[in-house]
Coordinates of C-alpha atoms and ligand atoms in Angstrom, one line a residue:
Chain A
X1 CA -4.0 -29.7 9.6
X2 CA -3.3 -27.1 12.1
X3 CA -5.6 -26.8 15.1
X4 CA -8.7 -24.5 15.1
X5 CA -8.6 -21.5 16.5
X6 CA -11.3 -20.2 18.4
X7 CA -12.4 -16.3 17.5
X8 CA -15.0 -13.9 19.1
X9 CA -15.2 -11.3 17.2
X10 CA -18.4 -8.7 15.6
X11 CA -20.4 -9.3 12.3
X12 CA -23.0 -6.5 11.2
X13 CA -23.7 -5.5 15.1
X14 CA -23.4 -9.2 16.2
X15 CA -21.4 -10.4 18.5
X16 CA -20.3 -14.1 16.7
X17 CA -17.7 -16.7 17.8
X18 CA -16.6 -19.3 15.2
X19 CA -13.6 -22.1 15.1
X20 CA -11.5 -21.6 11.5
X21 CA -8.1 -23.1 10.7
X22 CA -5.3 -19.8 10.5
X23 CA -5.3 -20.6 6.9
X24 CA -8.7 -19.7 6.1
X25 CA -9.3 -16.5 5.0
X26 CA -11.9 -14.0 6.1
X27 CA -13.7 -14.7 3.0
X28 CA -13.7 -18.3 3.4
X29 CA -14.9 -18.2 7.3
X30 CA -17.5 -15.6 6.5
X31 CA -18.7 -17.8 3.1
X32 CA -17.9 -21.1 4.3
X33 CA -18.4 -21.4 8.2
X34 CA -20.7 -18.2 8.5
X35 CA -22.6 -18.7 5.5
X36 CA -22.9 -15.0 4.7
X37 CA -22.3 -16.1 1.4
X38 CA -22.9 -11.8 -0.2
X39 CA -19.1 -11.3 -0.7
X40 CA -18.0 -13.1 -3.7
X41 CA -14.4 -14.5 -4.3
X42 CA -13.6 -13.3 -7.8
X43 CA -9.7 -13.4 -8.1
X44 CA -8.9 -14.3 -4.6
X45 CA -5.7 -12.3 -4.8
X46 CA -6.2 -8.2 -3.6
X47 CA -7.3 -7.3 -7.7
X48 CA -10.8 -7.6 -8.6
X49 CA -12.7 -6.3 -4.9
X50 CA -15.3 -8.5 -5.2
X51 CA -14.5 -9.6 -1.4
X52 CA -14.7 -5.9 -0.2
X53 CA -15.9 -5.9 3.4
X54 CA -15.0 -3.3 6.1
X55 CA -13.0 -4.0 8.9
X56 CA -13.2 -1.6 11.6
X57 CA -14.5 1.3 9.6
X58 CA -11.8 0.5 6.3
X59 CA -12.5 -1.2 3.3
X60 CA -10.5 -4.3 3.1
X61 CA -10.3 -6.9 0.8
X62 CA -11.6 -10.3 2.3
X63 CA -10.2 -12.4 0.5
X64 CA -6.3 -10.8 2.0
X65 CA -7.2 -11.4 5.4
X66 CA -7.0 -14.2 7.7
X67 CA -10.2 -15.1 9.7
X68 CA -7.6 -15.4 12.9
X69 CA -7.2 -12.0 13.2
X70 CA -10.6 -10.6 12.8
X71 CA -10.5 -11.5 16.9
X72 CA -12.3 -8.5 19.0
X73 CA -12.6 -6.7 15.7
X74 CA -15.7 -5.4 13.5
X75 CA -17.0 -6.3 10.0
X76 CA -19.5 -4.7 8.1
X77 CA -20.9 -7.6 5.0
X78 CA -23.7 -6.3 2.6
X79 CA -25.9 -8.7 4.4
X80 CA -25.6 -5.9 7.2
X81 CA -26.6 -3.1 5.1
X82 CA -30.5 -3.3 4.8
X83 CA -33.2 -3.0 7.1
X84 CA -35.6 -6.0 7.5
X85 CA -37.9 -3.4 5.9
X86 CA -36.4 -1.2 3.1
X87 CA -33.2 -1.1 1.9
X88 CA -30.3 0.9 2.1
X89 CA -29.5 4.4 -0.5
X90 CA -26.6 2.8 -2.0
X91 CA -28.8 -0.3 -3.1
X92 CA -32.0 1.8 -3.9
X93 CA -29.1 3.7 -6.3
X94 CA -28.1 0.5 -7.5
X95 CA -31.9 -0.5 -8.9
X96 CA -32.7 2.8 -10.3
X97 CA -29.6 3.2 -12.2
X98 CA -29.4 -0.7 -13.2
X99 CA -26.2 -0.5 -12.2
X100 CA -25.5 -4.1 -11.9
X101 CA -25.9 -7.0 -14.6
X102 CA -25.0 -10.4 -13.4
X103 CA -24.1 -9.0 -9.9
X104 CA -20.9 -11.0 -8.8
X105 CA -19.0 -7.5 -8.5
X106 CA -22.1 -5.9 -6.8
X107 CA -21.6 -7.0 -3.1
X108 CA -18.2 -5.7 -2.8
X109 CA -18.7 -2.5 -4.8
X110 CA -21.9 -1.8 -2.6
X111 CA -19.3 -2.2 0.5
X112 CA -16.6 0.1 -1.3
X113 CA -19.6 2.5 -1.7
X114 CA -20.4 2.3 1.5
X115 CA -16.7 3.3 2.8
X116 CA -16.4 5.9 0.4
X117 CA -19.8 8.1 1.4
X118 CA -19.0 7.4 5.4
X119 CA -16.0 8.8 4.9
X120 CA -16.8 11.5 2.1
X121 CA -20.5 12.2 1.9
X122 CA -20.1 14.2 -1.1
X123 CA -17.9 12.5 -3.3
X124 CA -17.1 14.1 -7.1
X125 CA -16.9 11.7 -9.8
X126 CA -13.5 11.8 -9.9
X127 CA -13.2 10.8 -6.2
X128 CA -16.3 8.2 -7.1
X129 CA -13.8 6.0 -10.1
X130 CA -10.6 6.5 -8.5
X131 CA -11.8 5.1 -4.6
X132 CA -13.6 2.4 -6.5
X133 CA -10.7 1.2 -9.1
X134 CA -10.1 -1.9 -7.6
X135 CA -13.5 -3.3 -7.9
X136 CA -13.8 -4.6 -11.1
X137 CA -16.8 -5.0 -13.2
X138 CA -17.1 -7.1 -16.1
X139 CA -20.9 -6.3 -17.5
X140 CA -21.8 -2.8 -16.9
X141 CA -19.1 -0.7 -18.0
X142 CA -19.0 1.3 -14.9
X143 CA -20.5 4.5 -15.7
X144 CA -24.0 3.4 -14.0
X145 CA -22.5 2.3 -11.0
X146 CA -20.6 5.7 -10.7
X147 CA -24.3 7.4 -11.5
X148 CA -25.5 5.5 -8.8
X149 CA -23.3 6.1 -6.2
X150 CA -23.4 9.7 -6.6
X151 CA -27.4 10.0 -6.6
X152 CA -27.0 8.0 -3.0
X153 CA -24.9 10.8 -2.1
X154 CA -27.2 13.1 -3.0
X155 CA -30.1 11.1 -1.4
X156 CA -28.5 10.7 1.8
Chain B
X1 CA -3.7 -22.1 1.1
X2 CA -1.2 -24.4 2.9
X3 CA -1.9 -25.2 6.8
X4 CA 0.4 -22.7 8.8
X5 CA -0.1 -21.9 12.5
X6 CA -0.7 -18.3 13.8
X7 CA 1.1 -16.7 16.6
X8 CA -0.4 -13.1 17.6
X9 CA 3.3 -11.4 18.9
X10 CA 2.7 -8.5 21.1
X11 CA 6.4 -7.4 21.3
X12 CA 9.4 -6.9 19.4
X13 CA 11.1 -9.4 21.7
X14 CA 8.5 -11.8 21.4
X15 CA 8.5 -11.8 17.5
X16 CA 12.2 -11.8 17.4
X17 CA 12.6 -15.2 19.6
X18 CA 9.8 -16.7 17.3
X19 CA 12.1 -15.6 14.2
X20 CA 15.5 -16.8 15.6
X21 CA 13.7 -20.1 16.6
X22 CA 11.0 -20.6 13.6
X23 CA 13.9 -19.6 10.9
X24 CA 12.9 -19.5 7.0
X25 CA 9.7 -21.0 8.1
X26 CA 8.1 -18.1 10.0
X27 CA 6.6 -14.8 7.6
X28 CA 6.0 -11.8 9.4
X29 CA 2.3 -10.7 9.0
X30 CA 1.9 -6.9 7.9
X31 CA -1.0 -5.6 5.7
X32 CA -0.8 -9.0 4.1
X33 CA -1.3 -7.4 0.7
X34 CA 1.8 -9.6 -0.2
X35 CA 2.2 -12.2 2.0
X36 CA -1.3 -14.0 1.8
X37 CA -0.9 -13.6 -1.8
X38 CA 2.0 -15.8 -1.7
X39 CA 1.4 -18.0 0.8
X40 CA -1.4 -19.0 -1.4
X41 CA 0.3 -19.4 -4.4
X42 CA 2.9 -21.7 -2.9
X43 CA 5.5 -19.0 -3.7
X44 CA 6.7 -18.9 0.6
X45 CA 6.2 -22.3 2.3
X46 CA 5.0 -21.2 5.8
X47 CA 4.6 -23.3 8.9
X48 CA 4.4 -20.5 11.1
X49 CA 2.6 -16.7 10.5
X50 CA 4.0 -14.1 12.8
X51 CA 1.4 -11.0 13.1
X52 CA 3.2 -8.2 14.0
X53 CA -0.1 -5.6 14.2
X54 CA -0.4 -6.2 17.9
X55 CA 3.2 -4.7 18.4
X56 CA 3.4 -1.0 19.9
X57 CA 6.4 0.0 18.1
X58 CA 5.6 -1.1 14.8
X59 CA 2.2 0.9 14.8
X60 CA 4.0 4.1 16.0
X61 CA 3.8 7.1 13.6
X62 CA 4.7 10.8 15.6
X63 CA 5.9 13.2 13.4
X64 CA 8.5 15.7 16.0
X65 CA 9.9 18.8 14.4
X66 CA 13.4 18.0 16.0
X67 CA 13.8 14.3 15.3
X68 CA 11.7 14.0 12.6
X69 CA 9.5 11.1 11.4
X70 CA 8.9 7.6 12.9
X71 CA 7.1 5.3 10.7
X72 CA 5.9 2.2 12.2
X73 CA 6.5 -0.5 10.0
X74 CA 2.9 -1.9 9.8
X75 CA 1.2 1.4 9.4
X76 CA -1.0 1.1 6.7
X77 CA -1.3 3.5 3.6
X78 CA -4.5 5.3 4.2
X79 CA -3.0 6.5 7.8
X80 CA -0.1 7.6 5.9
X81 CA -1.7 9.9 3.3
X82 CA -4.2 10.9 6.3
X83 CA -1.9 12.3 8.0
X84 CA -1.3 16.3 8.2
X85 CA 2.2 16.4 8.7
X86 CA 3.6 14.1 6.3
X87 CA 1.2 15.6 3.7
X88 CA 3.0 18.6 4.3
X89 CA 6.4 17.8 5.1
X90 CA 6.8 15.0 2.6
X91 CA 4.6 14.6 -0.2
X92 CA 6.8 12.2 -2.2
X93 CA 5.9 9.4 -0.1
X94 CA 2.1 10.4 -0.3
X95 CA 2.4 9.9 -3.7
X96 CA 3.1 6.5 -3.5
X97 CA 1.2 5.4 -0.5
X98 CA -2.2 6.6 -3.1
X99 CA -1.2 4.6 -5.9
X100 CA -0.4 0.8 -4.1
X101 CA -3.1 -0.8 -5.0
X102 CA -6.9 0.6 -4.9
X103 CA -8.7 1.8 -1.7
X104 CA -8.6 -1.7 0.1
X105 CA -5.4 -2.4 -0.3
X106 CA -4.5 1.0 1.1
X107 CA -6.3 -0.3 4.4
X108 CA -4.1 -2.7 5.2
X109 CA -0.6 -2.4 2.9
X110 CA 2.0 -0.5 4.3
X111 CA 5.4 1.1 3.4
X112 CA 6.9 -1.3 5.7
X113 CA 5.4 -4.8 4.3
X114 CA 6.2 -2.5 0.8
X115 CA 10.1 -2.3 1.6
X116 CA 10.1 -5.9 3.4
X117 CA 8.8 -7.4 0.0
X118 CA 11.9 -6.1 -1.7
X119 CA 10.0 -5.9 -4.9
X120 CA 12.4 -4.1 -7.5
X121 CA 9.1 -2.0 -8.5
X122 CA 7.8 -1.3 -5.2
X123 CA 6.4 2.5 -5.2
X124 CA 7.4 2.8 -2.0
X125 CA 11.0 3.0 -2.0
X126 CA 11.8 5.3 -4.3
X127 CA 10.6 8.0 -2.0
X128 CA 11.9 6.4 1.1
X129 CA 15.3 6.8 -0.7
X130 CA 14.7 10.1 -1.7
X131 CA 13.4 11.3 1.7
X132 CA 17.2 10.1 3.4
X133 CA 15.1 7.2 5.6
X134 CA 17.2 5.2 8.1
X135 CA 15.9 1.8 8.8
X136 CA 15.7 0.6 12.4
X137 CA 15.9 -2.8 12.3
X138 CA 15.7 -5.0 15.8
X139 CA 17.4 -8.9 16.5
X140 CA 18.2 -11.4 18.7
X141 CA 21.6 -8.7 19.0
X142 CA 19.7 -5.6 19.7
X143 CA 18.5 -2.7 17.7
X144 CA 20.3 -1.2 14.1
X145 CA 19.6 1.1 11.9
X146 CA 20.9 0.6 7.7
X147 CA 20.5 3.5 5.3
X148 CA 17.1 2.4 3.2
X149 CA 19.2 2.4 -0.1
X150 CA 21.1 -0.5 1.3
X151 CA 18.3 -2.7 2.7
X152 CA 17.5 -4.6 -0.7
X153 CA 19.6 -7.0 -2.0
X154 CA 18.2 -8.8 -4.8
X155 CA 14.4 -9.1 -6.1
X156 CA 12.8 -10.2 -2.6
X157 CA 15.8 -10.5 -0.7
X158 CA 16.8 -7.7 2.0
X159 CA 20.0 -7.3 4.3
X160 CA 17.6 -8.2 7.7
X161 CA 19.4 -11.3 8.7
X162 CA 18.4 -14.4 10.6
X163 CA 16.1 -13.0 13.1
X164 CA 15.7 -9.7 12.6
X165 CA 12.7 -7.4 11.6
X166 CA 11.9 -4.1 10.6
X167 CA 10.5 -2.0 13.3
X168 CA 10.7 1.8 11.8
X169 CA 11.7 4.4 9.2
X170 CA 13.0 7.3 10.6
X171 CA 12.7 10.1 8.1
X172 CA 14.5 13.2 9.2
X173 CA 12.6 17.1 9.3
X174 CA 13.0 18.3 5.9
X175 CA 15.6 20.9 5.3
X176 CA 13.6 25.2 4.6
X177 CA 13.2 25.1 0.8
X178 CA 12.8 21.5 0.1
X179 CA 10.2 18.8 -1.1
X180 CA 9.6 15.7 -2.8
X181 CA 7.9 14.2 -5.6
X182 CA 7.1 10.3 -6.6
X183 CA 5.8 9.1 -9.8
X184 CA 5.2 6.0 -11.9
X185 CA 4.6 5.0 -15.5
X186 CA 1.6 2.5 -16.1
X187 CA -0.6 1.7 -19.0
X188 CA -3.7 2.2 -16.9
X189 CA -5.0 5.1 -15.0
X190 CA -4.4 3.2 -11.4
X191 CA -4.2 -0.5 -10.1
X192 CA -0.9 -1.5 -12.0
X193 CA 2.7 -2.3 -11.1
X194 CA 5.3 0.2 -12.2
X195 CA 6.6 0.1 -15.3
X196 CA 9.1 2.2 -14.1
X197 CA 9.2 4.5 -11.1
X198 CA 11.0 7.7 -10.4
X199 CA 11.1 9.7 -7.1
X200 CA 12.8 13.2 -6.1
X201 CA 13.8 15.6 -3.9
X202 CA 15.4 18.7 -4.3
X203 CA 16.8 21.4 -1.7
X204 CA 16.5 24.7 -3.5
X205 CA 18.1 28.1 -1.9
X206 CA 15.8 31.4 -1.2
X207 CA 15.2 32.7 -4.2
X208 CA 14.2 29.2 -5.3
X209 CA 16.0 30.1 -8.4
X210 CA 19.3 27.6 -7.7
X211 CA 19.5 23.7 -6.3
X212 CA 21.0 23.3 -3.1
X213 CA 21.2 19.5 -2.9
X214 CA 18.6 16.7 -4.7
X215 CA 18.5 12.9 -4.7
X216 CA 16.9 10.8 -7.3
X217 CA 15.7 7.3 -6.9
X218 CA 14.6 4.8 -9.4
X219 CA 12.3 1.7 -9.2
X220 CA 11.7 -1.3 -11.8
X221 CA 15.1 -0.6 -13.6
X222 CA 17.1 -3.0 -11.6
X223 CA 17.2 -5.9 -9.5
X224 CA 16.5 -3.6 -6.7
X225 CA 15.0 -0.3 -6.4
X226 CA 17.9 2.2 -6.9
X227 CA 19.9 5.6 -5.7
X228 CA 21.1 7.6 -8.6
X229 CA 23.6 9.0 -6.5
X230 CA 25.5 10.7 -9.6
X231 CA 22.4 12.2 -11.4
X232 CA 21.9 13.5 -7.8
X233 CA 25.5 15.2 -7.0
X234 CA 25.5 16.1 -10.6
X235 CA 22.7 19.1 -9.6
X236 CA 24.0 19.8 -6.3
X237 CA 24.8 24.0 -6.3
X238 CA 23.5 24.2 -10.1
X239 CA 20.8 27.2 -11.4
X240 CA 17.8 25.5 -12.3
X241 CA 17.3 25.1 -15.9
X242 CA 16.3 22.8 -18.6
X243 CA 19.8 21.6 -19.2
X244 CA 20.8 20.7 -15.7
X245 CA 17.4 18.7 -15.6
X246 CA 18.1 17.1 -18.6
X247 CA 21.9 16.2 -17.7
X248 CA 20.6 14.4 -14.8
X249 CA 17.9 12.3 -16.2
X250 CA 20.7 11.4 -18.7
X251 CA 23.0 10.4 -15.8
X252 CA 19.6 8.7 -14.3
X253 CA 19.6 6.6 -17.6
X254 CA 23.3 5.5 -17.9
X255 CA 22.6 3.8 -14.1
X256 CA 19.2 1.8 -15.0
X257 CA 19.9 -1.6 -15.7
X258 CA 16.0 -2.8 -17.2
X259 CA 14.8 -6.0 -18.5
X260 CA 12.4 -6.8 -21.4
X261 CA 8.7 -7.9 -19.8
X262 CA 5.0 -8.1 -20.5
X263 CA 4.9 -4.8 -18.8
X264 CA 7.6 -3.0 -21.3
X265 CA 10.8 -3.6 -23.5
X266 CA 14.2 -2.5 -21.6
X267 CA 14.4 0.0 -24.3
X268 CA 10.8 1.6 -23.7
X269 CA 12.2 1.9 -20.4
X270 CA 15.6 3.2 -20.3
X271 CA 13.4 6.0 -22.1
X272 CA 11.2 6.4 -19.2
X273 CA 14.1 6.9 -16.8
X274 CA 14.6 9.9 -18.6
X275 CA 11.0 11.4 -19.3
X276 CA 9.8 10.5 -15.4
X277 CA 13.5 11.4 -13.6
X278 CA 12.6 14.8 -15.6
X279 CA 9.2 15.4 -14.1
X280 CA 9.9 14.0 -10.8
X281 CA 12.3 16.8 -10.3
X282 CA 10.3 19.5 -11.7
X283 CA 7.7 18.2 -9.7
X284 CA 9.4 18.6 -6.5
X285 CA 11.1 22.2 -7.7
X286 CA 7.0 23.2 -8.2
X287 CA 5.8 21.9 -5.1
X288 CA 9.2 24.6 -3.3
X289 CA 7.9 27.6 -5.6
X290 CA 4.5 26.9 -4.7
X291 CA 4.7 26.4 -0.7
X292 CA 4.0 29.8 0.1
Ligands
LIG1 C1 -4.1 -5.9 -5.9 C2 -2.7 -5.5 -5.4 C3 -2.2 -4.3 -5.9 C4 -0.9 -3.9 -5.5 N1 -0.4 -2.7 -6.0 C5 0.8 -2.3 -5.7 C6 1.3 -1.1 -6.3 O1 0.7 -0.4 -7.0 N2 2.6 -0.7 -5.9 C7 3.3 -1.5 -5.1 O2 4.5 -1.1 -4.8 N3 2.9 -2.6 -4.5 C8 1.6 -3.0 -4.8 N4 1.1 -4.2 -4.3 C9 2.0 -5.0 -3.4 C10 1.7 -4.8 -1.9 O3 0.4 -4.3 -1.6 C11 2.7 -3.8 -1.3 O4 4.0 -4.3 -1.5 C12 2.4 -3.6 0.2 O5 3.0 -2.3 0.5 C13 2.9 -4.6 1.2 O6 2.7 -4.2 2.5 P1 1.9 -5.2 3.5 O7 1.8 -4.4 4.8 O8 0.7 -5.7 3.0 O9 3.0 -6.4 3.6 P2 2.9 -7.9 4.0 O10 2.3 -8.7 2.9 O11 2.4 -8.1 5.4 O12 4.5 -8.2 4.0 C14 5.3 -8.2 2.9 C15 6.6 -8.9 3.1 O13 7.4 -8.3 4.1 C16 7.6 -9.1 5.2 N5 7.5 -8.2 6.4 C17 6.3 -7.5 6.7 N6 6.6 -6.7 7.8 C18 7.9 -7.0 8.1 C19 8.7 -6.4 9.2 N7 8.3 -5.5 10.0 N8 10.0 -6.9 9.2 C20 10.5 -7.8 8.3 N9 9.7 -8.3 7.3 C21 8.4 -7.9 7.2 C22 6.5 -10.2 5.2 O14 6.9 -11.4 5.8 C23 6.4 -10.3 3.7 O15 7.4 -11.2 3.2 C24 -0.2 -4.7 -4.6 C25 -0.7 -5.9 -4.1 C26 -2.0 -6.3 -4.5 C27 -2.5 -7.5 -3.9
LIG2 S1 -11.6 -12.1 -4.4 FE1 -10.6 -10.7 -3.1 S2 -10.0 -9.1 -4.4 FE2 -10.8 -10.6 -5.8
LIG3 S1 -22.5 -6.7 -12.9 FE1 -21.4 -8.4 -13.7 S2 -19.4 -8.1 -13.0 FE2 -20.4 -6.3 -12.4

C-alpha cells in the first residue's frame, strides 16, 4: 500500500485536511473518509454522472478524479447547497416537479444543475438535455427533471 | 484501483526524468477521463502517476495571428470551445471538443490526453489532422515536433518514445477563405463513441465558387485515425460541385479499413465514410460562404 498523502484542500466553504492513499478517488475520500456520503457512485467510470461535484467552478465527475489532487483546490457537494434553514431553487424545483424517484441520480444531477444556471442563468431546454446528458436517470424519464431545472431558472 | 504513488511534476524536465527513470510504469496524468478509467480496470498497471496539470507549458493556450495556435496538451475541452478565437478561426475542432463525453468530462478531458490515448475513434483527431497540427513533443534529447497524422501507431500506441511527452499542438493561422468542419455518426443523440468520424477543411478562392486546397480525415475506420490524403488532393483546384464531392467521399471510402463491432458492421461503415466525408466538406464550404 502506498503511503498516505496528506491534502488541505476546501469543501463547501470549509477549509478540510484529510490523509487518502493516491489511489482513492475523489469520490471515495469524500464518501469514505469525509463521509459526505450525497454523491453516489453509479458506474464509477465518467458515464452515468451520478458522482457530479464541482471542482473549482466546473462540473467534474468524482468518481475520475483522484483525491490527491484536489490539494489547495475547491469542491462544491450537494451537502453544500442548502441553508440550515431552507433549501436551495434547484431542490425546491426538484420537489414541486417530482422530479426524482428513487434519487440515486439526484445528487449529481442537482450539482450539474447547479453548474449549468451559474454559468447560464437562462438556460433553453435544449441547452437544459444536452448540458445534462451525462447524468443518467433510470426512473423518471427526464422530462421532470428538465421542467425543474428550468422553473429554478426562472425562480432565481 | 491498484496502489500507485503520485508525483505532482511542475516542469517538463521534471516529468521527463520521472519518465526516462519510471519507464512503462509511470502514466502521465491529464483530464484523467481515460487514464483513471483504466487504471481501474487493470487495463495499465501503474506504480507511478505523473500529473502533468501543474506544468506551465502544458496549460498554455495563446492564439497569435502570426504563429498561430498553441494548444497546451492538458487544456481541457470546455476552455477550448470557450474560447473566441478558436471558435472563430477553427470550428472543426470545437466540434469535437462538444461532443467528448457530456459536460463533466469536458471539464477535465482534453485534446491532448484525446490524441495521447491513441484511440482509433478519438473525435479529436480527425480535426487536428485536418487543421495541419504539428506536435511538439519534449525528451530526455530535447524538444520535436511530428506531423499529428503520424503520431499514432496502432490502437493506443503513439510514436512518443521512451521518455517523451506531449507538450503542444501548434495549429497554424488559417489560410483567407478557409474553415473546418468535424462530425460523427452515433446511434444516440450525445454521450457515445464514434461509429465513424469524419473531419474537413477546405481552402476555397474569392468567389467561394472553386476549392483551393482541402484535407479529409477519418476516425474509427482504421487502426488509427486516418489522413485521406488522396480524397484530399483529388479536390485541390476543382469547382465545387456535387460530383467532385462525391468523387472524394468515394476516394475517402476506398482508404477506410473498418471492422465489424457492437457499435456497426464494416459494411454499415464503409457507407458512412461516404455519407459523413460528404457533409463534413459541405459543412466546412458553408461555414466559408457564410463568414461574412
Ligand atoms: C464517459 C466518457 C465519455 C467519453 N466520450 C468520448 C467521446 O465522445 N469521444 C472521444 O474521443 N473520447 C471520449 N472519451 C475518452 C476521453 O474522455 C478522451 O479521450 C479525453 O480526451 C482524454 O483526455 P484526458 O485529458 O482525460 O486524458 P488522460 O486520461 O489524462 O490521458 C490519456 C492518455 O494519454 C496519456 N497522456 C496524457 N497526457 C499526455 C502527455 N502530455 N504526453 C504523453 N502522454 C499523455 C495518459 O498517460 C493516458 O494514457 C470518453 C471518456 C469517458 C469516461
Ligand atoms: S459514478 Fe462517476 S460517473 Fe458514474
Ligand atoms: S430518480 Fe432513480 S435514477 Fe433518477
Amino acid at each position: 500500500m502506498a503511503k498516505k498523502s496528506h491534502v488541505q484542500t476546501t469543501i463547501n466553504g470549509e477549509s478540510v485536511e484529510f490523509l487518502c492513499e493516491p489511489r482513492q478517488s475523489l469520490l471515495e475520500v469524500l464518501r469514505d473518509e469525509l463521509h459526505l456520503t450525497g454523491a453516489k457512485e453509479g458506474c464509477n467510470n465518467g458515464n452515468c454522472g451520478a458522482c457530479s461535484v464541482i471542482l473549482d467552478g466546473r462540473l467534474v465527475n468524482s468518481c475520475l478524479v483522484l483525491g490527491v489532487e484536489i490539494e489547495g483546490k475547491s469542491v462544491e457537494t450537494i451537502e453544500g447547497l442548502a441553508d440550515p434553514e431552507k433549501l436551495h431553487p434547484i431542490q425546491d424545483a426538484f420537489l414541486e416537479n417530482a422530479a426524482l424517484q428513487c434519487g440515486i441520480c439526484t445528487p449529481g444531477i442537482i450539482m450539474s444543475a447547479k453548474a449549468l444556471l451559474d454559468n447560464n442563468p437562462k438556460p433553453t431546454e435544449y441547452e437544459v438535455r444536452y448540458w445534462l446528458a451525462g447524468n443518467l436517470c433510470r426512473c423518471t424519464g427526464y422530462d421532470k427533471i428538465v421542467r425543474a431545472v428550468l422553473d429554478a431558472a426562472e425562480a432565481t | 484501483m491498484q496502489a500507485f504513488e503520485y508525483i505532482d511534476a511542475k516542469t517538463v524536465s521534471e516529468a521527463v526524468a520521472l519518465l526516462g527513470e519510471k519507464g512503462d510504469k509511470a502514466g502521465l496524468l491529464s483530464g484523467g477521463t481515460d487514464l483513471i478509467v483504466q487504471a481501474r480496470e487493470g487495463k495499465k498497471n501503474l506504480d507511478w502517476i505523473i500529473d502533468i496539470k501543474s506544468i506551465p507549458e502544458v496549460n498554455e493556450l495563446t492564439f497569435d495571428s502570426n504563429s498561430g495556435l498553441t494548444l497546451g496538451a492538458a487544456v481541457p475541452c470546455y476552455q477550448i470551445y470557450a474560447n473566441d478565437s478558436i471558435c472563430e478561426s477553427f470550428p472543426g475542432l470545437v466540434d469535437a471538443t462538444v461532443i467528448i463525453g457530456g459536460t463533466a468530462i469536458q471539464g477535465r478531458a482534453g485534446i491532448g490526453g484525446n490524441l495521447c490515448n491513441a484511440s482509433p475513434a478519438a473525435d479529436g483527431i480527425p480535426p487536428l489532422i485536418v487543421l495541419k497540427a504539428t506536435c511538439v513533443i519534449a525528451g530526455p534529447n530535447g524538444e520535436r515536433e511530428l506531423p499529428v497524422e503520424e503520431f499514432c501507431t496502432a490502437p493506443g500506441q503513439t510514436a512518443l518514445e521512451k521518455g517523451e511527452m506531449l507538450i503542444s499542438l501548434k495549429i497554424p493561422v488559417p489560410e483567407k477563405n478557409s474553415s473546418s468542419f468535424y462530425l460523427r455518426f452515433i446511434p444516440r443523440n450525445e454521450m457515445d463513441i464514434a461509429v465513424v468520424g469524419a473531419g474537413a477543411s477546405v481552402v476555397l478562392d474569392d468567389s467561394k465558387q472553386r476549392i483551393v486546397s482541402a484535407r479529409i480525415a477519418l476516425a474509427a475506420v482504421a487502426p488509427t485515425p486516418l489522413f485521406a490524403e488522396e480524397a484530399s488532393a483529388l479536390l485541390t483546384d476543382k469547382e465545387i460541385n456535387d460530383d467532385i464531392i462525391e468523387e472524394a467521399a468515394q476516394a475517402a471510402q476506398s482508404i477506410a479499413r473498418p471492422i465489424s463491432d457492437m457499435r456497426g458492421t464494416a459494411e454499415q461503415r464503409t457507407h458512412l465514410v461516404g455519407v459523413l466525408t460528404r457533409r463534413a466538406l459541405n459543412g466546412a464550404i458553408e461555414r466559408v460562404r457564410d463568414a461574412a
